[in-house]
PDB file of C-alpha atoms in Angstrom:
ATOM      1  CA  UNK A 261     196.742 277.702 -42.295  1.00 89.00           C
ATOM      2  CA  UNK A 262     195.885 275.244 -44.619  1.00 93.00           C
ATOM      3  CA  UNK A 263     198.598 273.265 -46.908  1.00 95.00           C
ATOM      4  CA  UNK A 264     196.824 274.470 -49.963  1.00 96.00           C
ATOM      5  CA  UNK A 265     197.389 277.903 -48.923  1.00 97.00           C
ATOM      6  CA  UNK A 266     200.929 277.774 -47.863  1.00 97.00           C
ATOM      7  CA  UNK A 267     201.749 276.530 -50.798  1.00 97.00           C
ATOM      8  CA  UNK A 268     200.271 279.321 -52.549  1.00 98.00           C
ATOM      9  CA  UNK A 269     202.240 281.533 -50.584  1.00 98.00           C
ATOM     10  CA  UNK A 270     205.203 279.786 -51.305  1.00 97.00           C
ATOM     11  CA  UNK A 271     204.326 280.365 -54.966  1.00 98.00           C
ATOM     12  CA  UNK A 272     203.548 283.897 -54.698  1.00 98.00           C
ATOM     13  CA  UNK A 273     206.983 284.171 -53.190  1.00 98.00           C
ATOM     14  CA  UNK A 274     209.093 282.506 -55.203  1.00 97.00           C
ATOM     15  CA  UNK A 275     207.463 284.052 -58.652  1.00 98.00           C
ATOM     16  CA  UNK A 276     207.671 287.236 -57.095  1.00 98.00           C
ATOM     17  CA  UNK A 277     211.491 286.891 -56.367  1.00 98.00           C
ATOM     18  CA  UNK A 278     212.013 285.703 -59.930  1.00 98.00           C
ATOM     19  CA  UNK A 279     210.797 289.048 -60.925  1.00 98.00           C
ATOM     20  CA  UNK A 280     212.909 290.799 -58.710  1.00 98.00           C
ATOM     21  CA  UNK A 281     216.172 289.254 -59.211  1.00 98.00           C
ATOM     22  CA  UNK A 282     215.049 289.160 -63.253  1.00 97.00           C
ATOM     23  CA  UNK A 283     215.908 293.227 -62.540  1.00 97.00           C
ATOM     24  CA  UNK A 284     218.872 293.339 -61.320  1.00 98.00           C
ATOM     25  CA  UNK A 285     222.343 294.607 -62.799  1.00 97.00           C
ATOM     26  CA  UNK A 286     224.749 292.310 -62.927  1.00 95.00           C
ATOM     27  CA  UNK A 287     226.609 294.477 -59.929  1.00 96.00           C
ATOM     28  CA  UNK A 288     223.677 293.796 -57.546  1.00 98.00           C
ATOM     29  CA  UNK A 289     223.811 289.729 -57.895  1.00 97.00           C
ATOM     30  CA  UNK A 290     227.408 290.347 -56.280  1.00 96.00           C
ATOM     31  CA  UNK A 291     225.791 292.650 -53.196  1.00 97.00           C
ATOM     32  CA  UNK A 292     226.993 291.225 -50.064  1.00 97.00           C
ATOM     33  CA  UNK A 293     223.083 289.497 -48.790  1.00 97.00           C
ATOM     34  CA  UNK A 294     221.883 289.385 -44.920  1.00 96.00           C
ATOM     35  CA  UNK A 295     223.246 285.756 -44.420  1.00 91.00           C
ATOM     36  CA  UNK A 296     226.144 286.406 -43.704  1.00 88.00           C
ATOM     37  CA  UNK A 297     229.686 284.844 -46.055  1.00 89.00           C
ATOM     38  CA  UNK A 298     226.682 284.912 -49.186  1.00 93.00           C
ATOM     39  CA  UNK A 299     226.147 286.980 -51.808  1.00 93.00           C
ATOM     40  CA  UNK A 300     222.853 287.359 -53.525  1.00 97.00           C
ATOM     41  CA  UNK A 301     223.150 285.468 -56.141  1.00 94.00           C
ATOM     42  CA  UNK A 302     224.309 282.494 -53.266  1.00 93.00           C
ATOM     43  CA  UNK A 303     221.305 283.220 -51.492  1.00 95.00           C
ATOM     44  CA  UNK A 304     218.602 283.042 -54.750  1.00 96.00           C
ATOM     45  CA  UNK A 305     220.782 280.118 -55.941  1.00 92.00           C
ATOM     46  CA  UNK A 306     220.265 278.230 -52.572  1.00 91.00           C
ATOM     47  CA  UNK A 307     216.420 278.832 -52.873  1.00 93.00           C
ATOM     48  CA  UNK A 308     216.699 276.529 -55.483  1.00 92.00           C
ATOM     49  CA  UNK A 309     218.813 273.903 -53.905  1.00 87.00           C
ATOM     50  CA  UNK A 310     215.523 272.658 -52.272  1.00 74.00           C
ATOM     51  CA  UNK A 311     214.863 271.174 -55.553  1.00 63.00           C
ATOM     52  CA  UNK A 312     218.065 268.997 -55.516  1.00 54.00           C
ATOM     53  CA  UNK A 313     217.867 264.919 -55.908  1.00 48.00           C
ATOM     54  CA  UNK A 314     218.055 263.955 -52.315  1.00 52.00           C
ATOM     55  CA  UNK A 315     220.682 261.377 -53.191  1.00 49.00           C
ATOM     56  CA  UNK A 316     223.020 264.531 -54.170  1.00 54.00           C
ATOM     57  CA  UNK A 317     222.298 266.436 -50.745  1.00 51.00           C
ATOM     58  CA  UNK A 318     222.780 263.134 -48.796  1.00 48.00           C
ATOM     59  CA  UNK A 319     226.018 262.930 -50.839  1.00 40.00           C
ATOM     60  CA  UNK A 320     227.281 266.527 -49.473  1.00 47.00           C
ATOM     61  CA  UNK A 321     226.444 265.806 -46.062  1.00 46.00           C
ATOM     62  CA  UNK A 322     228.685 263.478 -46.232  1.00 37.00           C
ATOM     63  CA  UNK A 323     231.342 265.178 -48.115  1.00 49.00           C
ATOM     64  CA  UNK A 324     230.585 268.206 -45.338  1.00 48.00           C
ATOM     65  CA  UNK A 325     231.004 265.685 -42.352  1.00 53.00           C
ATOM     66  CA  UNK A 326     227.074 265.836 -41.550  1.00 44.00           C
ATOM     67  CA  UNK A 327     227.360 269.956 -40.856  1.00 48.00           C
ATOM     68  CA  UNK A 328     224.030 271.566 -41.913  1.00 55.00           C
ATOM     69  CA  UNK A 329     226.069 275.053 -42.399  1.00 60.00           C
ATOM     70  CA  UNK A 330     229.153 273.534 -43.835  1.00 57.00           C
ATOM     71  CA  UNK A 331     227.047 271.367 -46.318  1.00 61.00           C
ATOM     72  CA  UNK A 332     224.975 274.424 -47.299  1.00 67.00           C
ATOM     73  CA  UNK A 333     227.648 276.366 -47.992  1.00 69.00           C
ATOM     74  CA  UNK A 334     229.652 273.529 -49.831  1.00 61.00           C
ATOM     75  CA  UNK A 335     226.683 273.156 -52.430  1.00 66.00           C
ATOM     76  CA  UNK A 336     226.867 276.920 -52.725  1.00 76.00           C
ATOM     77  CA  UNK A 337     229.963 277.230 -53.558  1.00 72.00           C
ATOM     78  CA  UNK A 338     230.329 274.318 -56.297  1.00 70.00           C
ATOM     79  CA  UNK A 339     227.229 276.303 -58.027  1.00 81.00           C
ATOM     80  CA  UNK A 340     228.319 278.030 -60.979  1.00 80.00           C
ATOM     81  CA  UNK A 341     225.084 278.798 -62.712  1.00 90.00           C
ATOM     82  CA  UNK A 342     224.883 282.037 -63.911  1.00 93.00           C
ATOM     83  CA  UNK A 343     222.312 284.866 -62.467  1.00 95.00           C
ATOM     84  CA  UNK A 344     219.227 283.770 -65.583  1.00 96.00           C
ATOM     85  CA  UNK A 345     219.902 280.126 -64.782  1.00 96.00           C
ATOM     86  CA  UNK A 346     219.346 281.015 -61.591  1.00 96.00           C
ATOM     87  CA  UNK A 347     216.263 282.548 -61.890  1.00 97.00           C
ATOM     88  CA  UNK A 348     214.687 280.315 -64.440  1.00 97.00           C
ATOM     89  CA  UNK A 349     215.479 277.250 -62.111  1.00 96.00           C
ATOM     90  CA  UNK A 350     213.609 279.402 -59.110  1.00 97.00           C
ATOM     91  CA  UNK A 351     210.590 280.286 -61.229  1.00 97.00           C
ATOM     92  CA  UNK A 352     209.877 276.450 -62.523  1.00 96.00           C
ATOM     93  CA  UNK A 353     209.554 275.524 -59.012  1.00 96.00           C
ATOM     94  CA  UNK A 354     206.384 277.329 -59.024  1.00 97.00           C
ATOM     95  CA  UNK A 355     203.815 275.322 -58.649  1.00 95.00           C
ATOM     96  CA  UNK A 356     205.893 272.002 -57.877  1.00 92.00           C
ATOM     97  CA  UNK A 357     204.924 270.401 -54.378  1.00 92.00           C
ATOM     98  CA  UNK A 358     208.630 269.216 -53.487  1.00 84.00           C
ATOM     99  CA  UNK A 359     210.508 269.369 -50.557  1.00 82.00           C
ATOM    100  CA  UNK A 360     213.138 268.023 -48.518  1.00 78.00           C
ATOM    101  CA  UNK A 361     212.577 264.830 -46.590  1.00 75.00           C
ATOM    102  CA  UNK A 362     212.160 265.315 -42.825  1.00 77.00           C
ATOM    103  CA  UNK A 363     210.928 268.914 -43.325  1.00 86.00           C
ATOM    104  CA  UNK A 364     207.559 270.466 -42.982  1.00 93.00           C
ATOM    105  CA  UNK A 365     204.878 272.313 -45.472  1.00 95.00           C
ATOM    106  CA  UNK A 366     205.831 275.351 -44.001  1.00 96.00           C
ATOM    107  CA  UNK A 367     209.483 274.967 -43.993  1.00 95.00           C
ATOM    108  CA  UNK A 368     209.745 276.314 -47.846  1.00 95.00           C
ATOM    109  CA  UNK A 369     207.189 279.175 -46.946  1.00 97.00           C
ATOM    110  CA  UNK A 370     209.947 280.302 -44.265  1.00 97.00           C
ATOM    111  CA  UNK A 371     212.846 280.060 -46.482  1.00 95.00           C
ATOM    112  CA  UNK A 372     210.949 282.125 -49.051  1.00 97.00           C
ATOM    113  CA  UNK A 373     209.995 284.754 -46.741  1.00 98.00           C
ATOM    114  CA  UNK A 374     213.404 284.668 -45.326  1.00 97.00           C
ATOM    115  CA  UNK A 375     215.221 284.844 -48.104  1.00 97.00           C
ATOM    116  CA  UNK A 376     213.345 287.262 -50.053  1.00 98.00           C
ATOM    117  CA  UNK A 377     214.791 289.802 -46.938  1.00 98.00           C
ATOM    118  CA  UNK A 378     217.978 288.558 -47.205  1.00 97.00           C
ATOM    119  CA  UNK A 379     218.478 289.331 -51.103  1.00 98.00           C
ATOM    120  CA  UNK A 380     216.126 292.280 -50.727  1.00 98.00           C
ATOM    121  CA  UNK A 381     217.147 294.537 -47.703  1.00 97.00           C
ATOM    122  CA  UNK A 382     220.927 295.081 -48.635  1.00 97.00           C
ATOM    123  CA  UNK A 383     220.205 296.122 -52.078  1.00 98.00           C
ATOM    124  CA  UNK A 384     217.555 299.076 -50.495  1.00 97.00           C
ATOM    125  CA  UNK A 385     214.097 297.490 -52.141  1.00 97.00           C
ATOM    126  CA  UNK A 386     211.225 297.152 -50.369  1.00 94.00           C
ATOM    127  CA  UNK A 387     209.475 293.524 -49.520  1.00 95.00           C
ATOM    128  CA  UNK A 388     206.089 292.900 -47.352  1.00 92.00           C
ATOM    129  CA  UNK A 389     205.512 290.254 -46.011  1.00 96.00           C
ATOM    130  CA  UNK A 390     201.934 289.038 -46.057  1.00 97.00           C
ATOM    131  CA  UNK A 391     201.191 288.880 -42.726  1.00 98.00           C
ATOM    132  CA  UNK A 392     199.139 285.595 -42.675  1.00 97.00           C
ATOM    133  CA  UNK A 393     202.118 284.103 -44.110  1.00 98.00           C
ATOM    134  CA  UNK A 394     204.618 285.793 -41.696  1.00 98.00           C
ATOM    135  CA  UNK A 395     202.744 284.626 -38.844  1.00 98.00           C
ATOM    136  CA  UNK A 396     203.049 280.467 -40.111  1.00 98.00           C
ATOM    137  CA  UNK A 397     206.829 281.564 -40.255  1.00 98.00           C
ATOM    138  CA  UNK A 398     207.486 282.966 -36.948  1.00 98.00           C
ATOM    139  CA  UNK A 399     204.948 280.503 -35.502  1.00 98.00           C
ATOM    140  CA  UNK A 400     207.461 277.801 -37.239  1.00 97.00           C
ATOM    141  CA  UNK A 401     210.522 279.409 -36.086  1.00 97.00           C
ATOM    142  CA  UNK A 402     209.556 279.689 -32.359  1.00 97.00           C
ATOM    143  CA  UNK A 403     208.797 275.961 -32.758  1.00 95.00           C
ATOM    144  CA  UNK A 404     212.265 275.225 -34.088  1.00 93.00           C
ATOM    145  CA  UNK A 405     215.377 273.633 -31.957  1.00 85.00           C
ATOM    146  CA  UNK A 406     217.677 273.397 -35.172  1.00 79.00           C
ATOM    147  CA  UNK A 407     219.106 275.506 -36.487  1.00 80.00           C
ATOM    148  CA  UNK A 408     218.714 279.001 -34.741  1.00 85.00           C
ATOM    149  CA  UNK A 409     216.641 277.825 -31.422  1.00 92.00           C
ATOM    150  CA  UNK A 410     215.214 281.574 -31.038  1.00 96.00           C
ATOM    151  CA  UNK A 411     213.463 280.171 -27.581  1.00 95.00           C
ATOM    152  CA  UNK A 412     216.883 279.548 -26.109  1.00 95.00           C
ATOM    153  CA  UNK A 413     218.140 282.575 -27.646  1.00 95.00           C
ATOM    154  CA  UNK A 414     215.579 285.260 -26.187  1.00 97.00           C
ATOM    155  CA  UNK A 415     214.885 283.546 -23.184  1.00 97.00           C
ATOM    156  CA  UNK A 416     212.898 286.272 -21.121  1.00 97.00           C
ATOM    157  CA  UNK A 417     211.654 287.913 -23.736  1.00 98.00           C
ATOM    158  CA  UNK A 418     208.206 288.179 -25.170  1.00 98.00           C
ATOM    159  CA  UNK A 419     207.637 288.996 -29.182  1.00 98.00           C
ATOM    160  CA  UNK A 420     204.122 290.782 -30.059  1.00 98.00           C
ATOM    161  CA  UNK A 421     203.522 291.877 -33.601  1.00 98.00           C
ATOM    162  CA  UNK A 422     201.581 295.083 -34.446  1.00 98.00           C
ATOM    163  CA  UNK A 423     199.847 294.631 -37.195  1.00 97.00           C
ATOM    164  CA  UNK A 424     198.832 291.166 -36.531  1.00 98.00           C
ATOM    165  CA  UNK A 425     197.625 288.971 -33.961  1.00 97.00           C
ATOM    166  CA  UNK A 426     200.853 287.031 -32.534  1.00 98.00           C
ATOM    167  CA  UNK A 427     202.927 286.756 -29.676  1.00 98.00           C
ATOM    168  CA  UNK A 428     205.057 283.844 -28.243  1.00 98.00           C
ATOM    169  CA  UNK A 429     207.586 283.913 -25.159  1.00 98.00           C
ATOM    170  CA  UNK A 430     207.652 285.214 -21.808  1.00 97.00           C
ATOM    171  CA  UNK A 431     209.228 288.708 -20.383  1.00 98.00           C
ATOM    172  CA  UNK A 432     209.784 292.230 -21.167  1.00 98.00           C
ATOM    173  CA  UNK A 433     208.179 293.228 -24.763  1.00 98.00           C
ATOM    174  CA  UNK A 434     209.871 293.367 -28.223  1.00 98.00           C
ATOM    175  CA  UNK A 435     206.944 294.843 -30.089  1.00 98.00           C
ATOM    176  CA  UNK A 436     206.952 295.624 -34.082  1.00 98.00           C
ATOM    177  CA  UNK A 437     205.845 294.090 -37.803  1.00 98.00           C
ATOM    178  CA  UNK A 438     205.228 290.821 -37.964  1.00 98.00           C
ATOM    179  CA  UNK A 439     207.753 291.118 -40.984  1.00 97.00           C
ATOM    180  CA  UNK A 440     210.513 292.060 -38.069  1.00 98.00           C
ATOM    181  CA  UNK A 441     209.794 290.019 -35.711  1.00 98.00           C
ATOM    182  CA  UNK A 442     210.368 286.967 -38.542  1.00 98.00           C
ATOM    183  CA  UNK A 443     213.542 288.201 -39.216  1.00 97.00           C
ATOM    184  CA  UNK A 444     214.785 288.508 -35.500  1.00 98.00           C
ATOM    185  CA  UNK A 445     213.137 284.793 -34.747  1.00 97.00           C
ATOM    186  CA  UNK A 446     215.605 284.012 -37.893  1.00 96.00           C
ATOM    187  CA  UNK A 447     218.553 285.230 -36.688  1.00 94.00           C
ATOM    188  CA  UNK A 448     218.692 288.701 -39.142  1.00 95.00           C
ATOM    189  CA  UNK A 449     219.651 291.152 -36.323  1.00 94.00           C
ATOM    190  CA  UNK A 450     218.410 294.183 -39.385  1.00 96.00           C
ATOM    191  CA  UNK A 451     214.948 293.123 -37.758  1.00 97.00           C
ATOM    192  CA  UNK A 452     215.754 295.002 -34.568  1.00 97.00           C
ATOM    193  CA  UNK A 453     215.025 298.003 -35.964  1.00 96.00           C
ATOM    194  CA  UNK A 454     211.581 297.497 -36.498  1.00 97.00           C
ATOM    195  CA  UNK A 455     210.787 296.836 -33.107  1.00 98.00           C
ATOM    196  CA  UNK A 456     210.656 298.872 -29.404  1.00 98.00           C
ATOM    197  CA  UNK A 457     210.063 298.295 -26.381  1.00 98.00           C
ATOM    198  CA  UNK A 458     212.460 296.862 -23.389  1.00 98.00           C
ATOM    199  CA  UNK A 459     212.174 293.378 -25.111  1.00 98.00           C
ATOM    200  CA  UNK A 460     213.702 294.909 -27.888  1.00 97.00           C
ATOM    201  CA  UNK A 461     216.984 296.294 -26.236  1.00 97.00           C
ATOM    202  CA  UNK A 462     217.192 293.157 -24.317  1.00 97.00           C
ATOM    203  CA  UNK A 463     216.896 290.992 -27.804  1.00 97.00           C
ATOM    204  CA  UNK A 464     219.752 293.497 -29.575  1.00 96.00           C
ATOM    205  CA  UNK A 465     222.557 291.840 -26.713  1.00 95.00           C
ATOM    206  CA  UNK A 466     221.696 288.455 -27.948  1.00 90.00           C
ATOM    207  CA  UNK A 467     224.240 287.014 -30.341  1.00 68.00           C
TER     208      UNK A 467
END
């Protein structure tokens, strides 16, 4: 996929979660999210984080002793914007071309996606995934050593989408949505039940 159009995607995404999270009661921003310690408010205020000075992330990798997890959920934490802040900070991004140093083009299309599932499963609303988009992601994921590894993870298994043409690994078949099949490459065992096969029952006694 071209850069132009992931980043397109990215701001389809990210407008499209402002909208969402624009609707929710003040209850729902305090619904336990798919990541697992965060809320969703944590998880739409993260999206934003991506936006940070990189002077002020280097700082809290520091402060976090260099621990991608720890220093996420340190800059979490110290974020006390309220729910609109949140969301107006998310929708200005639309449109901008920033991201972290070291990462790729995709890397803020698979955070989007991610995300988005993370905020929006829990609270029962429904949220394609387009599935050009979904395949960049789970093409990205498979790629990825740090932080979830999926290749190590489901070793002997082989992931086919339905409704789109991908499949990476080797071994018995976990078949379903490309939408499911990004969230179990990502670590969001939810995604299980979207897919069958002997793959599948294999991938659901991986931690």
């Amino acid at each position: 996929m071209h850069d132009d159009d992931i980043w397109q995607h990215i701001d389809d995404q990210r407008a499209d979660l402002a909208d969402l999270l624009d609707t929710l009661a003040p209850s729902q921003w305090s619904t336990p999210s798919l990541c697992e310690g965060w809320t969703v408010r944590d998880v739409a205020a993260h999206l934003t984080h991506a936006n940070a000075p990189w002077s002020q992330m280097a700082w809290q990798a520091f402060r976090s002793g260099f621990r991608f997890n720890a220093m996420m959920r340190r800059v979490v934490t110290h974020d006390a914007r309220p729910p609109e802040d949140v969301v107006d900070a998310l929708r200005a991004m639309v449109g901008q071309r920033h991201r972290p140093p070291g990462t790729a083009v995709v890397d803020p299309l698979v955070d989007a996606l991610i995300h988005g599932q993370d905020i929006a499963r829990p609270l029962g609303i429904a949220r394609s995934m387009p599935t050009d988009a979904a395949t960049a992601a789970a093409h990205r994921l498979w790629g990825m050593s740090f932080p979830l590894n999926p290749r190590k993870r489901f070793v002997g298994i082989r992931f086919t989408a339905t409704d789109v043409d991908f499949a990476v690994g080797d071994g018995d078949v976990a078949a379903g949505p490309i939408g499911d099949v990004v969230l179990v490459l990502a670590g969001r065992r939810p995604g299980l039940a979207g897919l069958s096969g002997e793959g599948a029952a294999l991938a659901r006694t991986r931690e």
